[in-house]
Coordinates of C-alpha atoms and ligand atoms in Angstrom, one line a residue:
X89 CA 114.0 89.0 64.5
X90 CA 117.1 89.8 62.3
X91 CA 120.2 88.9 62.5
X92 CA 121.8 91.8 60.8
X93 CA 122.3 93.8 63.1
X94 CA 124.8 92.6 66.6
X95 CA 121.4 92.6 68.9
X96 CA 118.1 92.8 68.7
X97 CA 117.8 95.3 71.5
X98 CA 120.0 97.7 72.8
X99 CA 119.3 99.8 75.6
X100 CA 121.0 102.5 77.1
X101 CA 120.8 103.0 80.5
X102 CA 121.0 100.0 83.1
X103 CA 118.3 101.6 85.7
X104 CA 114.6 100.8 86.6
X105 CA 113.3 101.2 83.4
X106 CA 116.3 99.8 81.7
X107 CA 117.1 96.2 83.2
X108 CA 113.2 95.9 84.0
X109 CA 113.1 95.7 80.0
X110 CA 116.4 94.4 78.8
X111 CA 115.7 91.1 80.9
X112 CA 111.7 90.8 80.0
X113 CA 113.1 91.1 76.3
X114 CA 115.9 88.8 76.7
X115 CA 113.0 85.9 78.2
X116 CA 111.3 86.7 74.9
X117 CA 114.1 85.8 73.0
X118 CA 115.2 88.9 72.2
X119 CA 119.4 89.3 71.7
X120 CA 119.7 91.9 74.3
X121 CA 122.8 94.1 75.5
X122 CA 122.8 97.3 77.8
X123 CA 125.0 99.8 78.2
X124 CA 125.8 101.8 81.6
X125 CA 128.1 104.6 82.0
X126 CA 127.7 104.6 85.8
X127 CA 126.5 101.6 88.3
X128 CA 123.7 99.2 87.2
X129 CA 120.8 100.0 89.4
X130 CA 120.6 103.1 88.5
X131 CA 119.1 106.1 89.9
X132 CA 116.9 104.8 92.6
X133 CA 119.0 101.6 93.9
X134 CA 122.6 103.9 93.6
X135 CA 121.0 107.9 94.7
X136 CA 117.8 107.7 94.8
X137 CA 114.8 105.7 96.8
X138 CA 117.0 102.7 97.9
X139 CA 119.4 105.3 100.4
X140 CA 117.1 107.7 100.8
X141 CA 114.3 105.6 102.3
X142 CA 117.4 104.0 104.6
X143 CA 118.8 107.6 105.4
X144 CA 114.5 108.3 106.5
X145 CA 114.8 105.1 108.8
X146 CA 117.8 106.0 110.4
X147 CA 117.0 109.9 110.9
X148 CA 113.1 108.4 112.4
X149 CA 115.3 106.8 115.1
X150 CA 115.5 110.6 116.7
X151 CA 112.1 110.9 117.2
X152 CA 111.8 107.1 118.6
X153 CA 114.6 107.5 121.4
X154 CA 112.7 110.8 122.4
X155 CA 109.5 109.3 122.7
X156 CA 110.7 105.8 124.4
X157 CA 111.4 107.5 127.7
X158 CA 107.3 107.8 127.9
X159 CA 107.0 104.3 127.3
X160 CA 108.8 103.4 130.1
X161 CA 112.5 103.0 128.3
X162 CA 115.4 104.4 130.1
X163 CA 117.7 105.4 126.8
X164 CA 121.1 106.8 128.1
X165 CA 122.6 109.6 126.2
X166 CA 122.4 108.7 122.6
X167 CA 124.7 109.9 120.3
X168 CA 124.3 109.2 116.3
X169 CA 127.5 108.2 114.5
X170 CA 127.1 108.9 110.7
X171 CA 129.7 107.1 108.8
X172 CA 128.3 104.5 110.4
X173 CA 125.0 104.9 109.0
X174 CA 126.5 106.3 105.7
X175 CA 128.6 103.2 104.9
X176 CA 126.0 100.7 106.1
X177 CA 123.9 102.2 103.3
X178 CA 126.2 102.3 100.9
X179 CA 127.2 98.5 101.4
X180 CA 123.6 97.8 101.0
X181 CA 123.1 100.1 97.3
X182 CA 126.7 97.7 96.4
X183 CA 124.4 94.3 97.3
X184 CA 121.7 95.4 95.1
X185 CA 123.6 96.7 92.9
X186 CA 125.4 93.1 92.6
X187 CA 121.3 91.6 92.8
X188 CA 120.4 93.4 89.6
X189 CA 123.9 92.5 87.6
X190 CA 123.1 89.0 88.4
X191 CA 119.7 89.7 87.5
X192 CA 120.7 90.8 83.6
X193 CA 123.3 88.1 83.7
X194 CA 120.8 85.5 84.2
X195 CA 119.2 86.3 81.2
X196 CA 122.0 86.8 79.0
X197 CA 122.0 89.9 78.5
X198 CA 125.3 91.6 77.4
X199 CA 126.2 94.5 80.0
X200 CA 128.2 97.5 78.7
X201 CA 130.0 99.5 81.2
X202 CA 130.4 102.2 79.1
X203 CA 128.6 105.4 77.9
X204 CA 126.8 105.2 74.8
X205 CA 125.8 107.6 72.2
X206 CA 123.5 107.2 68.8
X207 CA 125.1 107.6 65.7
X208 CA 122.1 106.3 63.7
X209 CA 118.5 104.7 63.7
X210 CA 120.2 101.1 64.2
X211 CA 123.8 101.9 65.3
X212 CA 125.5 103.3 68.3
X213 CA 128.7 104.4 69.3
X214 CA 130.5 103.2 72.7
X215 CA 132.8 105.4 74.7
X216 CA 135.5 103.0 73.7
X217 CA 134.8 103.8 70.0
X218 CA 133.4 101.0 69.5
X219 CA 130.0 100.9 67.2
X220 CA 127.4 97.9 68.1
X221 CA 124.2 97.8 66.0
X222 CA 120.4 96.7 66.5
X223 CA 117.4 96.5 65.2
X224 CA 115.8 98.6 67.8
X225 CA 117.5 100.9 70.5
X226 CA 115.8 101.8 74.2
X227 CA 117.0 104.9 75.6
X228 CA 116.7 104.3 79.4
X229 CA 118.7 107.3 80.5
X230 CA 117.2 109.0 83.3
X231 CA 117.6 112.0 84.6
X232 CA 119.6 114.8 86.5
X233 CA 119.0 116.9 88.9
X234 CA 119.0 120.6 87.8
X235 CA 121.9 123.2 89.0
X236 CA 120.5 126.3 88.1
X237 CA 123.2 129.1 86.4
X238 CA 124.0 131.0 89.3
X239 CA 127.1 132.6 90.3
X240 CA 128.8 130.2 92.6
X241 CA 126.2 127.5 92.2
X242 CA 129.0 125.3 92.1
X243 CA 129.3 125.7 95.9
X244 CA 126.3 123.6 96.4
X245 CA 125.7 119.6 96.4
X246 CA 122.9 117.5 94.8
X247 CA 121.2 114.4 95.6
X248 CA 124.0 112.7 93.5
X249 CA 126.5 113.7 96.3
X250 CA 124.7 113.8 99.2
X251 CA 124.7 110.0 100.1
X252 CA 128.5 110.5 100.2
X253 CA 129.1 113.3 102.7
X254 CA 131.9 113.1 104.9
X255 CA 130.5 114.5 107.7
X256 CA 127.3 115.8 109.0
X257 CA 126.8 119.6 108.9
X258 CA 125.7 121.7 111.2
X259 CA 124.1 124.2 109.3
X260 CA 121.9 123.4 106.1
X261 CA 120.0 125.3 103.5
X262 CA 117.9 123.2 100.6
X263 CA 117.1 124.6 97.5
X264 CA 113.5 123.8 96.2
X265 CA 109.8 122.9 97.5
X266 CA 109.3 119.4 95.9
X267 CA 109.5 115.4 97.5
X268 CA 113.3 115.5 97.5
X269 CA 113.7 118.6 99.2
X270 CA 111.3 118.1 102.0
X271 CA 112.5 114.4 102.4
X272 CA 115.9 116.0 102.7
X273 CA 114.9 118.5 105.0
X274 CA 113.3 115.9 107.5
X275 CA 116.4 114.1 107.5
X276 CA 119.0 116.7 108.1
X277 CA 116.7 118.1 110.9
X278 CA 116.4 114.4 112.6
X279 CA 120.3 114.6 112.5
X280 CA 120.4 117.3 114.7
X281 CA 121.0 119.8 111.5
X282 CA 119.6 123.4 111.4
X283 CA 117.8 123.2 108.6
X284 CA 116.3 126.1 106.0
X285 CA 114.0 125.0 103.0
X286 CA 114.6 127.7 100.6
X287 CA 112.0 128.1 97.7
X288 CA 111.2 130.2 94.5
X289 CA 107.8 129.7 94.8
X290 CA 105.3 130.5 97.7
X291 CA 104.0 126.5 98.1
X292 CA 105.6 123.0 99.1
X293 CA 104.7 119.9 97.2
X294 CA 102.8 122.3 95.0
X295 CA 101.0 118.7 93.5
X296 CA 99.8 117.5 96.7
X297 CA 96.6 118.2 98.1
X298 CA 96.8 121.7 99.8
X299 CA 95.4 120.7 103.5
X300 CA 97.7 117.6 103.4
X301 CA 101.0 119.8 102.5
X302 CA 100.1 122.8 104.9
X303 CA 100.2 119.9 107.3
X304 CA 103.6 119.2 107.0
X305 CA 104.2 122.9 106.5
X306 CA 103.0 123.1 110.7
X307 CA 104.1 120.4 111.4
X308 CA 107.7 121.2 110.1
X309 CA 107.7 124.4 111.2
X310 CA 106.8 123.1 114.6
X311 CA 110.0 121.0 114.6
X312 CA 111.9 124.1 113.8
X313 CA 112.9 123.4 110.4
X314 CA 113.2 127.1 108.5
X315 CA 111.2 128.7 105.4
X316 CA 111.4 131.2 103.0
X317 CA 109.4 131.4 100.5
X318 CA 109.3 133.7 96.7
X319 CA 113.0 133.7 97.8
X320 CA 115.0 133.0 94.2
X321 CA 118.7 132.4 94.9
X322 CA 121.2 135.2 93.4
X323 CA 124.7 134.2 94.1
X324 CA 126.5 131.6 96.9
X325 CA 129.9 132.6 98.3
X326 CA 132.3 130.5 99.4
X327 CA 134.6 131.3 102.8
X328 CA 137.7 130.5 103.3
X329 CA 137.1 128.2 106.2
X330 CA 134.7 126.0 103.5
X331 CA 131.1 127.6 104.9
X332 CA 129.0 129.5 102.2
X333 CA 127.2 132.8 102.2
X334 CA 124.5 132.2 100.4
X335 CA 122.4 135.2 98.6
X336 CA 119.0 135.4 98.2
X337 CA 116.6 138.1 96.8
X338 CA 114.6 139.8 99.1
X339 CA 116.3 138.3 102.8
X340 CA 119.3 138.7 105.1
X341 CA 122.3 136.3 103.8
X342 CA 122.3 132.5 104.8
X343 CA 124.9 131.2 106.6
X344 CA 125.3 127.3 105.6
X345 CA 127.9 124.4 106.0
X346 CA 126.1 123.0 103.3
X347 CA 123.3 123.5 100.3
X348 CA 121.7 120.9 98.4
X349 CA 119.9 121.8 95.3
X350 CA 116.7 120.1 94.4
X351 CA 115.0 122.4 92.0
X352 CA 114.1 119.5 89.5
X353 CA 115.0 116.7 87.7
X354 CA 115.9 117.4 83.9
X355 CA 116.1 114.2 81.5
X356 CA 119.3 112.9 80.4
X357 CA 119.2 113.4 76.4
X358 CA 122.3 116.1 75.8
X359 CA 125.1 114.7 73.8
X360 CA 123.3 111.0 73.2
X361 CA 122.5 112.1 69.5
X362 CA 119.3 112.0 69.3
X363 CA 118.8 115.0 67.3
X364 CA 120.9 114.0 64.8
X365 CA 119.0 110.7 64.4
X366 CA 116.1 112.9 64.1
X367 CA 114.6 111.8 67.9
X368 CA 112.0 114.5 68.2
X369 CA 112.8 116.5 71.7
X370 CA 110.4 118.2 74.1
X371 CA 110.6 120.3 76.8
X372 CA 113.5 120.4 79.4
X373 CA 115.2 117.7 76.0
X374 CA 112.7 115.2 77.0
X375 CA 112.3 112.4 74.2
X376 CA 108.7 112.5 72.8
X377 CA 107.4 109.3 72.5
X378 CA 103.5 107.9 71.8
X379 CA 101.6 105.2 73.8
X380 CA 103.9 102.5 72.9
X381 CA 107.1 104.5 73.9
X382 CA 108.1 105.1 70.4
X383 CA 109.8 108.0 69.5
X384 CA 109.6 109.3 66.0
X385 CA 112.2 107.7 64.9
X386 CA 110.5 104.1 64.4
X387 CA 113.7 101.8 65.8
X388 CA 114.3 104.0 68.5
X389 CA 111.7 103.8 71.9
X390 CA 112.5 105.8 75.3
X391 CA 111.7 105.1 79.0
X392 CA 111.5 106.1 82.5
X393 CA 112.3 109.4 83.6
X394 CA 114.0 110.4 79.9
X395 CA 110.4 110.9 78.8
X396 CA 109.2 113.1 81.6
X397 CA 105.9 111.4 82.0
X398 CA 105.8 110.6 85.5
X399 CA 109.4 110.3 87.2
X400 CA 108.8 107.8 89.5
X401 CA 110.4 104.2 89.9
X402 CA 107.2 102.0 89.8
X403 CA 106.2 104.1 86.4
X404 CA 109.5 103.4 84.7
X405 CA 109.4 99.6 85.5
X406 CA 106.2 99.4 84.0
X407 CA 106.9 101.5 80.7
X408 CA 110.0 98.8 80.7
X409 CA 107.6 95.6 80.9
X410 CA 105.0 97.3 78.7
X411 CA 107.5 98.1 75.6
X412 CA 109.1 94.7 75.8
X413 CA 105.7 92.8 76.0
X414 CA 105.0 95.0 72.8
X415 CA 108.1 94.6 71.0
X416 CA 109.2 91.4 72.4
X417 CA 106.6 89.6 73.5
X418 CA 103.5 89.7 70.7
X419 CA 102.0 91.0 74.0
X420 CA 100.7 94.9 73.2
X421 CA 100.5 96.5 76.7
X422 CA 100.2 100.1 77.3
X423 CA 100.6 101.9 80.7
X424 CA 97.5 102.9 82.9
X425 CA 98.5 106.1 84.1
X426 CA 95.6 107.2 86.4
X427 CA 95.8 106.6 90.0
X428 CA 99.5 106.5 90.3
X429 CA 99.9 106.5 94.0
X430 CA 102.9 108.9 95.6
X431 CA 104.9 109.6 98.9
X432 CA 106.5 112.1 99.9
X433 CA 108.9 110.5 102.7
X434 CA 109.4 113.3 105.1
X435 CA 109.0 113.1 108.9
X436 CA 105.8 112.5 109.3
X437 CA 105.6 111.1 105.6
X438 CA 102.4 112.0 103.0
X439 CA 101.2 109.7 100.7
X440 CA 98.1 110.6 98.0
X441 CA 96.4 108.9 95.1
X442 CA 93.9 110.0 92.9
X443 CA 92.3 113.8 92.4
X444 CA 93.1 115.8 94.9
X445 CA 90.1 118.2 96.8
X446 CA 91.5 121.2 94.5
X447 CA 91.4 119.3 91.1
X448 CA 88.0 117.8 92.4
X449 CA 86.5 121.2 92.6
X450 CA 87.6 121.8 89.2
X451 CA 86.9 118.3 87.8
X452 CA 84.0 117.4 88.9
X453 CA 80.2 118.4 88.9
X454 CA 80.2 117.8 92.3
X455 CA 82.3 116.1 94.8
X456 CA 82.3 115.4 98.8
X457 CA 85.5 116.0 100.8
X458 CA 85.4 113.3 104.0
X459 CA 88.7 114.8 106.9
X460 CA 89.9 112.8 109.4
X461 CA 91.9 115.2 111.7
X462 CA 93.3 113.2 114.8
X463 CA 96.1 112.4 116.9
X464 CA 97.6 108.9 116.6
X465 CA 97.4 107.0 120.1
X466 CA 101.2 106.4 119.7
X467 CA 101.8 109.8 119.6
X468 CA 99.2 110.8 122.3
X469 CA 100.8 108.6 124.9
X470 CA 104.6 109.9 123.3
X471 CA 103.5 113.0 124.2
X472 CA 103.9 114.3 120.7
X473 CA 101.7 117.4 119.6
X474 CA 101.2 115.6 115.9
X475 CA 98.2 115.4 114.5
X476 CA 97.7 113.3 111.5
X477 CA 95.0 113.8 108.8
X478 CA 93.6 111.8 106.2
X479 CA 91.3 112.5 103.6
X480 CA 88.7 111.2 101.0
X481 CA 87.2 112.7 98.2
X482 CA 84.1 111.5 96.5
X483 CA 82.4 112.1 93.4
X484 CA 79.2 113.1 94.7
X485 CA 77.1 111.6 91.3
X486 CA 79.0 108.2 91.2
X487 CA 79.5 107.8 95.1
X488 CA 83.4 106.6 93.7
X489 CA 86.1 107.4 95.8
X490 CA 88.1 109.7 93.6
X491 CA 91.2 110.6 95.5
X492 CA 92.6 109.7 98.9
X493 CA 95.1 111.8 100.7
X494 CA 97.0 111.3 104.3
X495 CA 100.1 112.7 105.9
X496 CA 100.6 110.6 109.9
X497 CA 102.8 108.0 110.8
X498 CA 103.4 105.0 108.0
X499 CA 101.0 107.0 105.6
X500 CA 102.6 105.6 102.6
X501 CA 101.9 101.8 103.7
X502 CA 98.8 102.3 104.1
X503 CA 98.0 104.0 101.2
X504 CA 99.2 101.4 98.7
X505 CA 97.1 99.2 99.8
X506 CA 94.2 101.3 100.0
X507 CA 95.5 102.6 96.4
X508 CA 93.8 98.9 95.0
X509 CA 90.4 100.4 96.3
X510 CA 90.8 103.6 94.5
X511 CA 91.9 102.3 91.6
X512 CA 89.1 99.7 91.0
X513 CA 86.4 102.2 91.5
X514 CA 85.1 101.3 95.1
X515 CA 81.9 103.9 96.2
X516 CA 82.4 105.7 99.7
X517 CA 79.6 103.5 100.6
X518 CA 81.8 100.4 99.8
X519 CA 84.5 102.0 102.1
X520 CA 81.7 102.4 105.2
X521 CA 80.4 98.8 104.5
X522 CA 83.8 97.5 105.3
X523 CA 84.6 96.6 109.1
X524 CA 87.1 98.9 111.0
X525 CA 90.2 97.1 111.8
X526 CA 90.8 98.7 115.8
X527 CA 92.9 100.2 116.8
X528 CA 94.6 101.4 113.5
X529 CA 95.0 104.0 112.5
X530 CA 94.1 103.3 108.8
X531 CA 90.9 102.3 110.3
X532 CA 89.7 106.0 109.7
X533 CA 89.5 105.4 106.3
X534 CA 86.2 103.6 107.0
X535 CA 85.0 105.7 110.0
X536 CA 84.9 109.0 108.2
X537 CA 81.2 109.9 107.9
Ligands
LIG1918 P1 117.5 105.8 86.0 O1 117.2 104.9 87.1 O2 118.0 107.1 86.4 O3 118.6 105.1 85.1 C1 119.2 105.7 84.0 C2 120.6 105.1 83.9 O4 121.1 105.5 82.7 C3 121.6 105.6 85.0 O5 122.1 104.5 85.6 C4 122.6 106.4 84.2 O6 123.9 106.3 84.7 C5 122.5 105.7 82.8 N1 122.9 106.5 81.7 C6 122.6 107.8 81.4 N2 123.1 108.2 80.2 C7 123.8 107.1 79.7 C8 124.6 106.9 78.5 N3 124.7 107.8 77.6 N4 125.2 105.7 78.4 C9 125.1 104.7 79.3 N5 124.4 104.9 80.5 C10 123.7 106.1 80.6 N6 111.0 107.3 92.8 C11 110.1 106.6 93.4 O7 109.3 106.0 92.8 N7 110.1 106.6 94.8 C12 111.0 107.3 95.5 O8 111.0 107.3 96.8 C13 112.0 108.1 94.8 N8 112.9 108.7 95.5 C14 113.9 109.4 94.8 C15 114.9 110.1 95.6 C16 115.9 110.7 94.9 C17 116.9 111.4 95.7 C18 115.9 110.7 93.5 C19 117.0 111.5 92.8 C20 115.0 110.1 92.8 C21 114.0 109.4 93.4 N9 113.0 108.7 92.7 C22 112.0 108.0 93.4 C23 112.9 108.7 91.3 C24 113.4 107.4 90.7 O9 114.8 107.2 91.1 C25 113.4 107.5 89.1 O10 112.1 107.9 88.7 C26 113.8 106.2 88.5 O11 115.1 105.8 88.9 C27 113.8 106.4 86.9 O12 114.2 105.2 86.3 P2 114.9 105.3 84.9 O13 115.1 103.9 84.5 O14 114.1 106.1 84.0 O15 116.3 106.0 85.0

């Protein structure tokens, strides 16, 4: 490694991706510094899984007082405070957010807390006006989520604010039919919100298997959570009293304290001068990179959500580990990118791996789908008209489980684990071999014949 340039490494961007590489680089050996224009952590720790997932444990609580009284609890009248639950999470995201800056200052690596632009294939400029250089440069940026142009558009919140809010509305309309939107939605309607889902197209979760989502479609609609769907915003009015009139093509006006947009996740290249570098750019401005997370400019690598591979946490702290074991490390790794297990943590959650029945049917000569429709015995004895439903698919030739679907209480623990049986290539008739583990409810994954 040189010494002609002030680091060997310099990454922008101090999230999942980022740290996961600046530290495995600096155990290498590598001279390491990272700049962060924001809070170290990142997207998931500071808006993103971390407060989410707590906000989904604290809205689940609803459903748990309701149901105790059939268990034999006597729960007085409950009321839910949310600053209390807001600032509880929030002084958790500042713990972590301490965990990973000791994390990079353990292993030496120089932290930035600035934002940082490219001003050549070695050299970058801080906010400061500073220029650092090094011999090769990780964008780690991230990404944002999407405000579409919209008269008034300005009116509505993202995912960025929403941890923040002073107050719980009463009245709430979400943009969009992906993870964040439904997780939202579940939420806000556990906190006694009224909420409305509102999407462009005419499907939720539009990657997930079809059966699985149209669960949560009934299940949701069930719990009186609103749709409209082909419904493409036009323009959001704001009163004087602060509530919004919000337009949409083809319905009556919606009335809403509050709108959260989650129509997407763009990646976070504008202004960083890659162009000018001659960083080759994709779609949405996503840095094109190869196997190795190279871009075509040979110094310069990119990460994480910035690439808009896969935008999920786990992915990103791979790619992170991978490039430095590459770089760094005299290790060459590249990322396995099948079987990349997802949740989507809405109430009750969904969690999938593999091919789903739709992409089977396309895919394969022949496959098998295995359905487990049922009603967990916690919610029989709650009383709770939720039915839970898992799902195998099989490649009819091999016998390999190809894809694994389920939506029912805890759905994404118990898919990780059974992830590791998906992903090693495990037959159904491995699955059948193995002895039920009663009473589960995962146990249907070896009872479906
Ligand atoms: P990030 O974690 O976004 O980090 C990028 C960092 O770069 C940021 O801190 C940013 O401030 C900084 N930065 C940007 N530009 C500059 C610059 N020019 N100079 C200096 N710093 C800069 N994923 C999951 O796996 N599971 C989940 O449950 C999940 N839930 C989510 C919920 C929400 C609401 C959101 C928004 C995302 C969620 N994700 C989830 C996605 C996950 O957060 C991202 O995939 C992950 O954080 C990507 O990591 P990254 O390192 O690529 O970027």
């Amino acid at each position: 490694m040189t010494k002609t340039y002030d680091y060997d490494l310099f990454v922008i961007g101090a999230g999942s991706g980022g740290v996961r590489a600046s530290r495995v680089a600096a155990a290498h050996g590598a001279r390491v510094a990272i700049a962060e224009e924001y809070r170290v952590g990142g997207t998931c720790v500071i808006r993103g899984c971390v407060p989410k997932k707590l906000l989904v444990y604290g809205a689940h609580f609803a459903e748990d007082l309701q149901d105790a009284a059939r268990f034999g609890w006597k729960v007085g009248k409950c009321d839910f405070d949310w600053p209390v639950l807001r600032d509880n999470v929030l002084g958790e995201v500042e713990r972590l957010e301490g965990i990973y800056q000791d994390i990079l200052d353990r292993h030496e690596v120089d932290t930035i807390p600035q934002r940082a632009t490219l001003t050549g294939p070695h050299e970058i400029a801080l906010a400061d006006g500073t220029k650092v250089t090094a011999a090769t440069i990780l964008i780690a940026t991230g990404a944002h989520p999407v405000v579409p142009k919209l008269p008034g558009a300005e009116h509505g919140i993202t995912s960025n604010e929403v941890f923040h809010l002073e107050r719980m509305p009463k009245r709430v309309v979400i943009a969009g039919g992906g993870y964040i939107a439904n997780e939202f939605a579940g939420i806000f309607h556990e906190f006694s919100c009224h909420v409305t889902l509102v999407n462009r197209g005419e499907v939720i979760l539009r990657h997930y298997d079809e059966q699985i989502r149209d669960r949560l479609l009934t299940i949701s609609l069930m719990k009186g959570i609103e749709f409209k769907f082909n419904a493409p915003f036009e323009k959001i009015e704001k009163r004087k009293d602060g509530t919004l009139k919000i337009h949409v093509s083809g319905q009556d006006p919606l009335e809403a304290d509050l709108l959260l947009w989650a129509v997407g996740r763009a990646p976070n290249t504008a202004g960083l001068g890659l162009e000018k570098v001659g960083v080759e750019l994709g779609k949405n401005g996503a840095i094109l990179v190869d196997e190795d997370n190279q871009s075509s400019v040979p110094s310069i690598y990119g990460i994480g959500d910035v690439t808009d591979r896969v935008q999920l946490t786990p992915v990103a702290i791979r790619e992170g580990q991978a490039f430095a074991d590459t770089v760094f490390g005299g290790k060459p790794t590249r990322v396995d990118y099948a079987h990349i297990p997802s949740a989507v943590f809405s109430h009750p959650p969904i969690a999938g791996v593999g091919m789903t029945e739709g992409e089977a049917r396309d895919k394969l000569g022949s496959y098998k789908a295995y359905v487990s429709d049922f009603r967990p015995m916690k919610n029989v004895l709650a009383g709770r008209n939720e039915r839970a439903l898992y799902k195998i698919i099989v490649d009819q030739e091999t016998d390999r489980v190809v894809g694994l679907h389920m939506i029912g209480p805890d759905a994404p623990e118990i898919l990780q684990a059974a992830a590791i049986a998906v992903k090693a290539g495990l037959t159904k008739a491995q699955f059948d071999d193995t002895l039920a583990l009663h009473p589960t409810m995962s146990e249907e994954l070896v009872l479906m014949r």
